[in-house]
XYZ file of N, CA and C in Angstrom:
792
model
N -27.668 54.716 -37.203
C -27.800 53.614 -38.151
C -28.661 54.030 -39.332
N -29.658 54.843 -39.121
C -30.496 55.334 -40.205
C -29.676 56.133 -41.199
N -28.689 56.859 -40.704
C -27.837 57.654 -41.594
C -27.047 56.744 -42.533
N -26.503 55.627 -41.999
C -25.753 54.698 -42.844
C -26.659 54.039 -43.889
N -27.884 53.724 -43.513
C -28.810 53.103 -44.462
C -29.170 54.063 -45.589
N -29.376 55.323 -45.262
C -29.681 56.320 -46.294
C -28.489 56.487 -47.237
N -27.277 56.543 -46.670
C -26.087 56.679 -47.506
C -25.910 55.474 -48.423
N -26.148 54.277 -47.867
C -26.018 53.075 -48.689
C -27.073 53.060 -49.795
N -28.303 53.462 -49.479
C -29.370 53.476 -50.476
C -29.055 54.465 -51.588
N -28.539 55.630 -51.246
C -28.170 56.624 -52.263
C -27.062 56.089 -53.154
N -26.063 55.427 -52.526
C -24.969 54.870 -53.314
C -25.452 53.757 -54.233
N -26.336 52.904 -53.733
C -26.848 51.795 -54.530
C -27.677 52.321 -55.720
N -28.513 53.321 -55.463
C -29.330 53.905 -56.543
C -28.435 54.572 -57.580
N -27.347 55.193 -57.109
C -26.430 55.851 -58.040
C -25.753 54.824 -58.946
N -25.313 53.707 -58.363
C -24.666 52.664 -59.179
C -25.670 52.022 -60.127
N -26.897 51.810 -59.639
C -27.937 51.242 -60.494
C -28.248 52.161 -61.677
N -28.364 53.449 -61.428
C -28.607 54.399 -62.513
C -27.448 54.460 -63.487
N -26.211 54.377 -62.941
C -25.038 54.390 -63.811
C -25.014 53.169 -64.719
N -25.424 52.018 -64.165
C -25.452 50.795 -64.982
C -26.534 50.874 -66.064
N -27.684 51.456 -65.735
C -28.770 51.560 -66.711
C -28.357 52.434 -67.893
N -27.633 53.523 -67.605
C -27.271 54.437 -68.689
C -26.031 53.978 -69.452
N -25.128 53.254 -68.793
C -23.882 52.860 -69.461
C -23.909 51.419 -69.950
N -24.601 50.538 -69.198
C -24.680 49.121 -69.551
C -23.290 48.500 -69.700
N -22.400 48.823 -68.755
C -21.037 48.285 -68.791
C -20.929 47.096 -67.842
N -20.039 46.150 -68.230
C -19.873 44.929 -67.432
C -19.268 45.239 -66.061
N -18.308 46.154 -66.017
C -17.671 46.510 -64.738
C -18.695 47.103 -63.766
N -19.584 47.935 -64.279
C -20.609 48.535 -63.428
C -21.574 47.459 -62.945
N -21.841 46.457 -63.780
C -22.717 45.354 -63.372
C -22.098 44.552 -62.219
N -20.781 44.278 -62.303
C -20.088 43.564 -61.217
C -20.130 44.384 -59.932
N -19.940 45.687 -60.062
C -19.990 46.561 -58.888
C -21.388 46.570 -58.284
N -22.410 46.594 -59.140
C -23.790 46.562 -58.654
C -24.096 45.238 -57.972
N -23.593 44.147 -58.530
C -23.802 42.838 -57.919
C -23.116 42.743 -56.559
N -21.931 43.336 -56.471
C -21.199 43.329 -55.182
C -21.973 44.112 -54.120
N -22.468 45.290 -54.463
C -23.211 46.105 -53.503
C -24.553 45.488 -53.140
N -25.051 44.606 -53.989
C -26.324 43.947 -53.699
C -26.157 42.771 -52.747
N -25.035 42.072 -52.837
C -24.832 40.848 -52.042
C -24.013 41.069 -50.779
N -23.195 42.106 -50.753
C -22.318 42.294 -49.592
C -23.091 42.515 -48.290
N -24.206 43.260 -48.272
C -24.971 43.378 -47.011
C -25.453 42.043 -46.465
N -25.733 41.080 -47.352
C -26.166 39.761 -46.882
C -25.024 39.063 -46.144
N -23.817 39.095 -46.731
C -22.657 38.500 -46.065
C -22.340 39.237 -44.762
N -22.507 40.535 -44.772
C -22.243 41.314 -43.559
C -23.209 40.931 -42.443
N -24.469 40.692 -42.808
C -25.456 40.292 -41.805
C -25.170 38.882 -41.273
N -24.725 37.978 -42.139
C -24.376 36.609 -41.699
C -23.201 36.643 -40.732
N -22.188 37.443 -41.030
C -21.038 37.579 -40.123
C -21.469 38.184 -38.789
N -22.421 39.098 -38.843
C -22.925 39.697 -37.608
C -23.583 38.642 -36.725
N -24.376 37.761 -37.319
C -25.045 36.720 -36.541
C -24.029 35.764 -35.930
N -23.003 35.381 -36.708
C -22.003 34.435 -36.210
C -21.190 35.004 -35.045
N -20.866 36.290 -35.103
C -20.088 36.900 -34.021
C -20.964 37.286 -32.840
N -22.212 37.650 -33.094
C -23.133 38.087 -32.043
C -23.346 37.001 -30.991
N -23.440 35.768 -31.423
C -23.705 34.668 -30.497
C -22.500 34.332 -29.634
N -21.331 34.804 -30.006
C -20.107 34.450 -29.278
C -19.555 35.593 -28.440
N -20.329 36.629 -28.221
C -19.845 37.800 -27.475
C -20.430 37.792 -26.067
N -19.576 37.939 -25.086
C -19.995 38.107 -23.692
C -19.347 39.375 -23.140
N -19.997 39.981 -22.172
C -19.492 41.233 -21.607
C -19.675 41.212 -20.096
N -18.708 41.749 -19.385
C -18.765 41.896 -17.932
C -18.048 43.182 -17.566
N -18.265 43.668 -16.361
C -17.627 44.917 -15.952
C -17.392 44.914 -14.452
N -16.518 45.810 -14.013
C -16.179 45.964 -12.599
C -16.148 47.438 -12.257
N -16.580 47.755 -11.038
C -16.477 49.116 -10.516
C -15.831 49.046 -9.131
N -15.151 50.091 -8.698
C -14.548 50.074 -7.354
C -15.622 49.975 -6.271
N -15.310 49.254 -5.199
C -16.263 49.129 -4.092
C -16.371 50.433 -3.303
N -15.262 51.172 -3.218
C -15.266 52.440 -2.492
C -14.640 53.518 -3.369
N -15.318 54.659 -3.456
C -14.869 55.755 -4.298
C -14.960 57.044 -3.505
N -13.904 57.836 -3.549
C -13.954 59.159 -2.928
C -14.617 60.132 -3.896
N -15.373 61.063 -3.327
C -16.135 61.990 -4.157
C -15.231 62.835 -5.041
N -14.040 63.130 -4.559
C -13.112 63.953 -5.336
C -12.426 63.169 -6.449
N -12.575 61.845 -6.447
C -11.929 61.008 -7.451
C -12.880 60.718 -8.611
N -12.316 60.159 -9.665
C -13.094 59.749 -10.832
C -13.300 58.247 -10.760
N -14.543 57.824 -10.869
C -14.863 56.392 -10.828
C -14.528 55.770 -12.175
N -13.710 54.715 -12.153
C -13.284 54.034 -13.371
C -14.035 52.717 -13.487
N -14.818 52.577 -14.545
C -15.565 51.354 -14.811
C -14.838 50.585 -15.906
N -14.428 49.366 -15.613
C -13.665 48.545 -16.551
C -14.567 47.472 -17.161
N -14.626 47.444 -18.484
C -15.424 46.465 -19.211
C -14.503 45.429 -19.840
N -14.957 44.192 -19.820
C -14.254 43.099 -20.497
C -15.220 42.462 -21.481
N -14.893 42.552 -22.767
C -15.728 41.999 -23.823
C -14.983 40.840 -24.477
N -15.552 39.668 -24.422
C -14.948 38.471 -24.992
C -15.674 38.090 -26.280
N -14.897 37.950 -27.337
C -15.429 37.518 -28.631
C -14.680 36.257 -29.038
N -15.338 35.119 -28.901
C -14.696 33.834 -29.212
C -14.859 33.424 -30.670
N -15.491 34.271 -31.477
C -15.652 33.943 -32.892
C -14.411 34.379 -33.678
N -14.387 34.024 -34.962
C -13.266 34.389 -35.829
C -13.457 35.758 -36.479
N -14.586 36.380 -36.243
C -14.912 37.611 -36.946
C -14.966 38.776 -35.956
N -14.217 39.830 -36.200
C -14.288 41.004 -35.317
C -15.587 41.772 -35.524
N -15.888 42.600 -34.560
C -17.084 43.439 -34.611
C -16.634 44.886 -34.722
N -17.094 45.537 -35.763
C -16.637 46.909 -36.011
C -17.288 47.928 -35.088
N -18.450 47.587 -34.539
C -19.122 48.547 -33.673
C -20.053 47.879 -32.689
N -19.953 48.282 -31.434
C -20.851 47.796 -30.383
C -21.185 48.965 -29.470
N -22.409 49.008 -29.015
C -22.866 50.086 -28.140
C -23.338 49.476 -26.832
N -22.802 49.965 -25.708
C -23.205 49.516 -24.377
C -24.140 50.563 -23.772
N -25.265 50.104 -23.274
C -26.265 50.988 -22.674
C -26.228 50.809 -21.154
N -25.870 51.891 -20.458
C -25.694 51.855 -19.002
C -26.687 52.777 -18.324
N -26.957 52.454 -17.062
C -27.728 53.328 -16.182
C -26.972 53.471 -14.868
N -26.640 54.696 -14.501
C -25.994 54.987 -13.223
C -27.045 55.582 -12.291
N -27.294 54.899 -11.175
C -28.330 55.340 -10.232
C -27.732 55.534 -8.854
N -28.033 56.693 -8.251
C -27.654 56.958 -6.870
C -28.815 56.515 -5.979
N -28.597 55.467 -5.181
C -29.671 54.916 -4.366
C -30.089 55.844 -3.232
N -29.243 56.812 -2.886
C -29.595 57.744 -1.821
C -30.520 58.844 -2.339
N -30.162 59.407 -3.471
C -30.952 60.504 -4.023
C -32.001 60.030 -5.028
N -31.828 58.826 -5.554
C -32.758 58.324 -6.560
C -32.503 58.869 -7.955
N -31.426 59.615 -8.131
C -31.129 60.215 -9.433
C -30.523 59.166 -10.358
N -30.948 59.163 -11.631
C -30.459 58.212 -12.621
C -29.931 58.951 -13.846
N -28.863 58.381 -14.420
C -28.294 58.902 -15.662
C -28.135 57.742 -16.643
N -28.638 57.917 -17.842
C -28.487 56.917 -18.898
C -27.277 57.282 -19.742
N -26.404 56.286 -19.967
C -25.139 56.522 -20.657
C -24.994 55.493 -21.774
N -24.468 55.948 -22.917
C -24.122 55.062 -24.019
C -22.633 55.208 -24.323
N -21.965 54.100 -24.518
C -20.551 54.134 -24.871
C -20.310 53.200 -26.044
N -19.493 53.663 -26.992
C -19.225 52.934 -28.231
C -17.857 52.270 -28.151
N -17.742 51.056 -28.718
C -16.471 50.351 -28.707
C -16.420 49.380 -29.877
N -15.227 48.895 -30.179
C -15.019 47.839 -31.164
C -14.539 46.588 -30.448
N -14.818 45.423 -31.025
C -14.483 44.143 -30.395
C -13.673 43.318 -31.383
N -12.442 42.973 -30.993
C -11.610 42.126 -31.839
C -12.042 40.675 -31.778
N -11.423 39.867 -32.591
C -11.787 38.452 -32.636
C -10.822 37.618 -31.799
N -11.348 36.556 -31.225
C -10.568 35.543 -30.513
C -9.731 36.113 -29.370
N -10.197 37.095 -28.681
C -9.468 37.615 -27.530
C -10.411 38.412 -26.651
N -9.878 38.808 -25.503
C -10.633 39.630 -24.555
C -10.282 41.098 -24.778
N -11.285 41.896 -25.001
C -11.104 43.317 -25.234
C -11.497 44.072 -23.971
N -10.630 44.948 -23.509
C -10.876 45.703 -22.288
C -10.952 47.193 -22.596
N -12.017 47.797 -22.132
C -12.185 49.231 -22.283
C -12.554 49.812 -20.921
N -12.291 51.097 -20.761
C -12.566 51.779 -19.491
C -13.470 52.975 -19.762
N -14.302 53.247 -18.774
C -15.254 54.353 -18.865
C -15.249 55.079 -17.530
N -15.144 56.382 -17.561
C -15.048 57.163 -16.332
C -16.359 57.880 -16.060
N -16.689 57.963 -14.767
C -17.867 58.680 -14.299
C -17.412 59.638 -13.208
N -17.766 60.910 -13.328
C -17.351 61.914 -12.347
C -18.544 62.783 -11.970
N -18.279 63.714 -11.036
C -19.310 64.660 -10.567
C -20.538 63.920 -10.038
N -20.288 62.924 -9.172
C -21.388 62.148 -8.600
C -21.596 62.553 -7.144
N -22.840 62.467 -6.697
C -23.149 62.757 -5.303
C -22.778 61.567 -4.429
N -22.571 61.831 -3.142
C -22.217 60.776 -2.203
C -23.390 59.824 -2.020
N -23.071 58.591 -1.696
C -24.095 57.566 -1.505
C -23.708 56.292 -2.227
N -24.549 55.299 -2.121
C -24.316 54.047 -2.836
C -24.860 54.166 -4.252
N -24.000 53.911 -5.220
C -24.409 53.975 -6.618
C -24.517 52.565 -7.185
N -25.432 52.414 -8.092
C -25.606 51.159 -8.817
C -25.394 51.434 -10.295
N -24.513 50.659 -10.898
C -24.264 50.749 -12.334
C -24.897 49.522 -12.977
N -25.828 49.749 -13.880
C -26.581 48.668 -14.510
C -26.234 48.638 -15.996
N -25.707 47.517 -16.440
C -25.477 47.309 -17.863
C -26.748 46.695 -18.440
N -27.558 47.521 -19.075
C -28.876 47.089 -19.533
C -28.798 46.163 -20.741
N -28.113 46.599 -21.773
C -28.041 45.797 -22.981
C -26.827 46.201 -23.812
N -26.539 45.396 -24.808
C -25.462 45.666 -25.746
C -26.011 45.516 -27.161
N -25.711 46.484 -28.017
C -26.135 46.416 -29.415
C -24.906 46.242 -30.286
N -24.919 45.207 -31.126
C -23.799 44.885 -32.001
C -24.189 45.223 -33.429
N -23.303 45.942 -34.133
C -23.579 46.388 -35.497
C -22.679 45.657 -36.488
N -23.142 45.586 -37.727
C -22.342 44.948 -38.776
C -21.323 45.936 -39.321
N -20.525 45.479 -40.325
C -19.445 46.315 -40.843
C -19.967 47.553 -41.565
N -21.109 47.420 -42.228
C -21.657 48.538 -42.991
C -22.510 49.470 -42.149
N -22.877 49.050 -40.949
C -23.748 49.854 -40.113
C -25.201 49.808 -40.547
N -25.555 48.753 -41.315
C -26.931 48.637 -41.804
C -27.810 47.826 -40.867
N -27.212 46.877 -40.154
C -27.973 45.975 -39.296
C -27.394 46.004 -37.887
N -28.236 45.663 -36.948
C -27.794 45.571 -35.549
C -28.625 44.523 -34.832
N -27.997 43.900 -33.833
C -28.666 42.920 -32.979
C -28.434 43.330 -31.535
N -29.485 43.295 -30.730
C -29.390 43.698 -29.327
C -29.422 42.478 -28.422
N -28.657 42.559 -27.359
C -28.600 41.484 -26.360
C -28.879 42.079 -24.989
N -29.952 41.635 -24.347
C -30.273 42.098 -22.994
C -29.329 41.460 -21.985
N -28.763 42.283 -21.096
C -27.782 41.788 -20.128
C -28.292 41.963 -18.701
N -28.699 43.182 -18.332
C -29.239 43.477 -16.994
C -28.296 43.016 -15.884
N -27.030 43.394 -15.996
C -26.022 43.093 -14.980
C -25.820 44.337 -14.115
N -26.005 44.191 -12.810
C -25.937 45.337 -11.899
C -24.838 45.131 -10.859
N -24.043 46.178 -10.652
C -23.014 46.173 -9.615
C -23.025 47.528 -8.925
N -22.576 47.535 -7.683
C -22.697 48.759 -6.881
C -21.375 49.098 -6.201
N -21.244 50.362 -5.847
C -20.094 50.871 -5.116
C -20.536 52.008 -4.209
N -19.686 52.357 -3.261
C -20.014 53.386 -2.275
C -19.146 54.608 -2.516
N -19.797 55.754 -2.704
C -19.091 57.020 -2.896
C -19.061 57.764 -1.573
N -17.858 57.983 -1.055
C -17.706 58.700 0.212
C -17.634 60.205 -0.045
N -18.267 60.994 0.792
C -18.142 62.451 0.642
C -16.779 62.917 1.135
N -16.494 64.159 0.900
C -15.267 64.739 1.431
C -15.368 64.818 2.954
N -14.334 64.327 3.626
C -14.349 64.208 5.090
C -13.339 65.185 5.692
N -13.739 65.860 6.742
C -12.829 66.747 7.456
C -12.810 66.356 8.930
N -11.776 66.772 9.623
C -11.577 66.385 11.026
C -12.521 67.177 11.936
N -13.162 66.454 12.842
C -14.096 67.067 13.797
C -13.679 66.655 15.207
N -13.579 67.619 16.112
C -13.258 67.337 17.503
C -14.555 67.318 18.307
N -14.822 66.187 18.966
C -16.078 65.996 19.687
C -15.817 65.989 21.194
N -16.596 66.746 21.934
C -16.559 66.755 23.392
C -17.955 66.416 23.906
N -18.060 65.321 24.670
C -19.357 64.882 25.192
C -19.535 65.398 26.619
N -20.500 66.248 26.832
C -20.759 66.792 28.163
C -21.586 65.839 29.012
N -22.501 65.140 28.430
C -23.362 64.204 29.158
C -23.200 62.821 28.526
N -22.283 62.036 29.071
C -21.977 60.722 28.513
C -22.936 59.671 29.058
N -23.416 58.830 28.182
C -24.277 57.723 28.569
C -23.470 56.433 28.488
N -23.303 55.770 29.630
C -22.495 54.560 29.682
C -23.381 53.339 29.521
N -22.934 52.414 28.680
C -23.570 51.099 28.585
C -22.467 50.055 28.564
N -22.792 48.863 29.039
C -21.836 47.776 29.010
C -21.618 47.338 27.565
N -20.369 47.225 27.199
C -20.078 46.832 25.828
C -18.596 46.678 25.629
N -18.221 46.448 24.411
C -16.824 46.237 24.053
C -16.213 47.587 23.719
N -15.783 48.309 24.766
C -15.226 49.631 24.572
C -13.794 49.722 25.037
N -13.223 50.922 24.911
C -11.833 51.157 25.293
C -11.697 51.651 26.732
N -12.789 52.020 27.378
C -12.745 52.548 28.741
C -13.349 51.534 29.715
N -12.912 51.643 30.981
C -13.360 50.700 32.019
C -13.906 51.489 33.210
N -14.892 50.888 33.843
C -15.531 51.524 34.986
C -14.568 51.583 36.168
N -14.627 52.703 36.892
C -13.805 52.871 38.089
C -14.546 52.467 39.351
N -15.819 52.145 39.229
C -16.625 51.837 40.412
C -17.281 50.463 40.376
N -17.320 49.822 39.206
C -17.994 48.530 39.094
C -17.058 47.509 38.460
N -17.174 46.278 38.951
C -16.414 45.190 38.359
C -17.255 44.504 37.283
N -16.553 43.756 36.432
C -17.248 43.087 35.344
C -16.588 41.768 34.992
N -16.656 41.393 33.713
C -16.148 40.106 33.259
C -15.116 40.235 32.137
N -14.551 41.424 31.961
C -13.558 41.617 30.919
C -12.178 41.222 31.450
N -11.637 40.122 30.931
C -10.364 39.591 31.441
C -9.183 40.457 31.030
N -9.389 41.441 30.138
C -8.290 42.304 29.710
C -7.961 43.389 30.737
N -8.795 43.531 31.758
C -8.551 44.566 32.762
C -8.835 43.987 34.149
N -7.999 44.369 35.120
C -8.181 43.925 36.511
C -8.732 45.092 37.314
N -9.929 44.889 37.839
C -10.581 45.935 38.625
C -9.992 46.002 40.039
N -9.757 44.853 40.674
C -9.217 44.826 42.036
C -8.694 43.431 42.349
N -7.821 43.362 43.388
C -7.318 42.100 43.928
C -7.817 41.976 45.365
N -8.281 40.775 45.735
C -8.818 40.571 47.081
C -8.623 39.108 47.476
N -8.912 38.839 48.749
C -8.809 37.473 49.225
C -9.982 36.628 48.714
N -9.711 35.368 48.650
C -10.705 34.409 48.146
C -11.895 34.311 49.093
N -13.095 34.291 48.518
C -14.341 34.085 49.258
C -14.991 32.832 48.715
N -15.425 31.943 49.588
C -16.059 30.711 49.094
C -17.178 31.023 48.091
N -17.116 30.349 46.962
C -18.071 30.585 45.889
C -17.465 31.331 44.712
N -16.251 31.927 44.884
C -15.583 32.602 43.774
C -15.173 31.584 42.706
N -15.149 32.016 41.479
C -14.740 31.147 40.382
C -13.237 30.887 40.468
N -12.865 29.644 40.194
C -11.446 29.271 40.276
C -10.616 29.963 39.193
N -11.234 30.308 38.082
C -10.486 30.962 37.006
C -10.035 32.368 37.393
N -10.635 32.934 38.455
C -10.256 34.278 38.889
C -9.107 34.264 39.896
N -8.692 33.075 40.301
C -7.605 32.998 41.290
C -6.287 33.366 40.638
N -5.543 34.251 41.302
C -4.212 34.656 40.836
C -3.204 33.725 41.498
N -2.810 32.663 40.808
C -2.024 31.597 41.428
C -0.622 32.053 41.804
N 0.030 32.841 40.978
C 1.385 33.281 41.305
C 1.390 34.163 42.551
N 0.445 35.121 42.588
C 0.378 35.995 43.745
C -0.073 35.243 44.991
N -0.945 34.240 44.806
C -1.388 33.428 45.945
C -0.235 32.636 46.520
N 0.671 32.138 45.652
C 1.823 31.359 46.129
C 2.786 32.238 46.918
N 2.945 33.489 46.533
C 3.841 34.388 47.230
C 3.310 34.783 48.602
N 1.984 34.971 48.694
C 1.397 35.447 49.942
C 0.837 34.313 50.795
N 0.951 33.091 50.290
C 0.494 31.902 51.046
C -0.999 31.968 51.370
N -1.756 32.588 50.550
C -3.214 32.610 50.676
C -3.799 32.880 49.289
N -5.043 32.491 49.119
C -5.674 32.626 47.812
C -6.052 34.075 47.543
N -5.578 34.573 46.414
C -5.882 35.930 45.971
C -6.717 35.831 44.695
N -7.779 36.587 44.662
C -8.720 36.545 43.537
C -8.672 37.875 42.800
N -8.784 37.763 41.467
C -8.849 38.958 40.622
C -10.310 39.262 40.274
N -10.696 40.493 40.478
C -11.980 40.971 39.947
C -11.699 41.668 38.621
N -12.355 41.167 37.577
C -12.118 41.714 36.247
C -12.823 43.048 36.068
N -12.389 43.774 35.046
C -12.940 45.098 34.778
C -14.248 45.035 34.002
N -14.938 46.155 34.001
C -16.190 46.309 33.274
C -15.956 47.319 32.147
N -15.924 46.821 30.937
C -15.701 47.713 29.804
C -16.963 48.517 29.518
N -16.744 49.767 29.167
C -17.857 50.688 28.928
C -17.817 51.209 27.504
N -18.977 51.489 27.001
C -19.108 52.052 25.671
C -19.998 53.288 25.753
N -19.687 54.280 24.928
C -20.454 55.516 24.914
C -21.072 55.689 23.519
N -22.257 55.139 23.320
C -22.844 55.139 21.973
C -23.379 56.499 21.556
N -23.206 56.770 20.281
C -23.783 57.971 19.678
C -24.503 57.534 18.410
N -25.756 57.854 18.301
C -26.540 57.514 17.120
C -26.748 58.781 16.299
N -26.262 58.747 15.078
C -26.428 59.867 14.157
C -27.474 59.488 13.117
N -28.529 60.252 13.034
C -29.618 59.969 12.101
C -29.755 61.131 11.127
N -29.809 60.785 9.857
C -29.992 61.794 8.819
C -31.417 61.716 8.307
N -32.133 62.810 8.433
C -33.509 62.846 7.955
C -33.503 63.108 6.450
N -34.007 62.136 5.711
C -34.073 62.257 4.260
C -35.368 62.988 3.918
N -35.259 64.196 3.446
C -36.449 64.975 3.125
C -36.939 64.605 1.725
N -38.218 64.626 1.564
C -38.847 64.266 0.290
C -39.140 65.531 -0.512
N -38.071 66.184 -0.895
C -38.195 67.428 -1.638
C -37.516 67.254 -2.985
N -38.276 67.264 -4.047
C -37.754 66.933 -5.370
C -37.480 68.181 -6.217
N -37.025 69.243 -5.591
C -36.670 70.389 -6.408
C -35.281 70.192 -7.001
N -34.855 71.143 -7.801
C -33.610 70.969 -8.553
C -32.371 70.978 -7.658
N -32.465 71.488 -6.441
C -31.307 71.559 -5.554
C -31.345 70.504 -4.449
N -32.326 69.600 -4.466
C -32.442 68.619 -3.384
C -31.266 67.664 -3.355
N -30.745 67.273 -4.528
C -29.594 66.374 -4.574
C -28.358 67.035 -3.983
N -28.144 68.305 -4.306
C -26.985 69.020 -3.760
C -27.117 69.216 -2.254
N -28.347 69.481 -1.783
C -28.558 69.672 -0.349
C -28.299 68.380 0.412
N -28.772 67.263 -0.120
C -28.554 65.979 0.529
C -27.084 65.601 0.505
N -26.411 65.899 -0.574
C -24.976 65.632 -0.669
C -24.199 66.470 0.334
N -24.627 67.720 0.547
C -23.974 68.584 1.534
C -24.198 68.073 2.951
N -25.353 67.458 3.214
C -25.626 66.907 4.544
C -24.764 65.691 4.846
N -24.395 64.936 3.812
C -23.597 63.729 4.018
C -22.187 64.056 4.495
N -21.664 65.219 4.114
C -20.292 65.577 4.497
C -20.114 65.688 6.010
N -20.923 66.489 6.749
C -20.750 66.548 8.205
C -21.178 65.260 8.887
N -22.155 64.542 8.332
C -22.605 63.300 8.966
C -21.493 62.257 8.996
N -20.838 62.038 7.871
C -19.762 61.046 7.826
C -18.547 61.540 8.581
N -18.270 62.834 8.528
C -17.110 63.375 9.251
C -17.246 63.185 10.747
N -18.444 63.447 11.286
C -18.673 63.262 12.722
C -18.638 61.792 13.092
N -19.195 60.934 12.250
C -19.247 59.499 12.582
C -17.873 58.863 12.599
N -16.906 59.417 11.875
C -15.560 58.847 11.855
C -14.592 59.577 12.762
N -15.067 60.540 13.516
C -14.185 61.285 14.430
C -14.074 60.559 15.763
């Protein structure tokens, strides 16, 4: 913006000097136009600035090998278009704590919704937060600007590259839970599996009686339900507090086997 102001000042001084030496009516009209037009440009900027809203969306899940596409929607309900707007973003990886400040330039038409897209790549795995800090709107001449604080934050999850891992558990720890396997030695309360069939004993629950089989055998037959088992595995990643230049890459490399094993 400073560059545009310097250029305008040089042009204005040149026209003023030309008018002083020539004293022509046409040069006077041109000087008057260059003197008043910035005022009209600033008024139009104020009228459009108050009618601009901005929002954005990011994917909830992103693969590390893909490019994250951030879609912005800028609404200008005024009658005057905006020749220049700057969006100030911050991309933060909540796992590594790394932040990148980004600026993107766009134009905003009048009386419609303007959509622009911005891509972010080469990001480490983890949950990222994209923060739209503020928007700066410029006038037609680039002499004035107005800033609007937004502070809108949205997040997405970047998955690392995953490969297939074959797991063999030598020492399995069984706990009662909602699993795919059932105990061969203990009965339980899972109605999806029948552990055994036996004769009725006083005190058994009536819901366990197998009525069809009891009618065939002319005696009460009771079902013992199965006991579902679960084999839990807890994977813990130790986050080291090492802030050297390769710590982000090392942590990103650790996420690849961790997620691969957890999904195997």
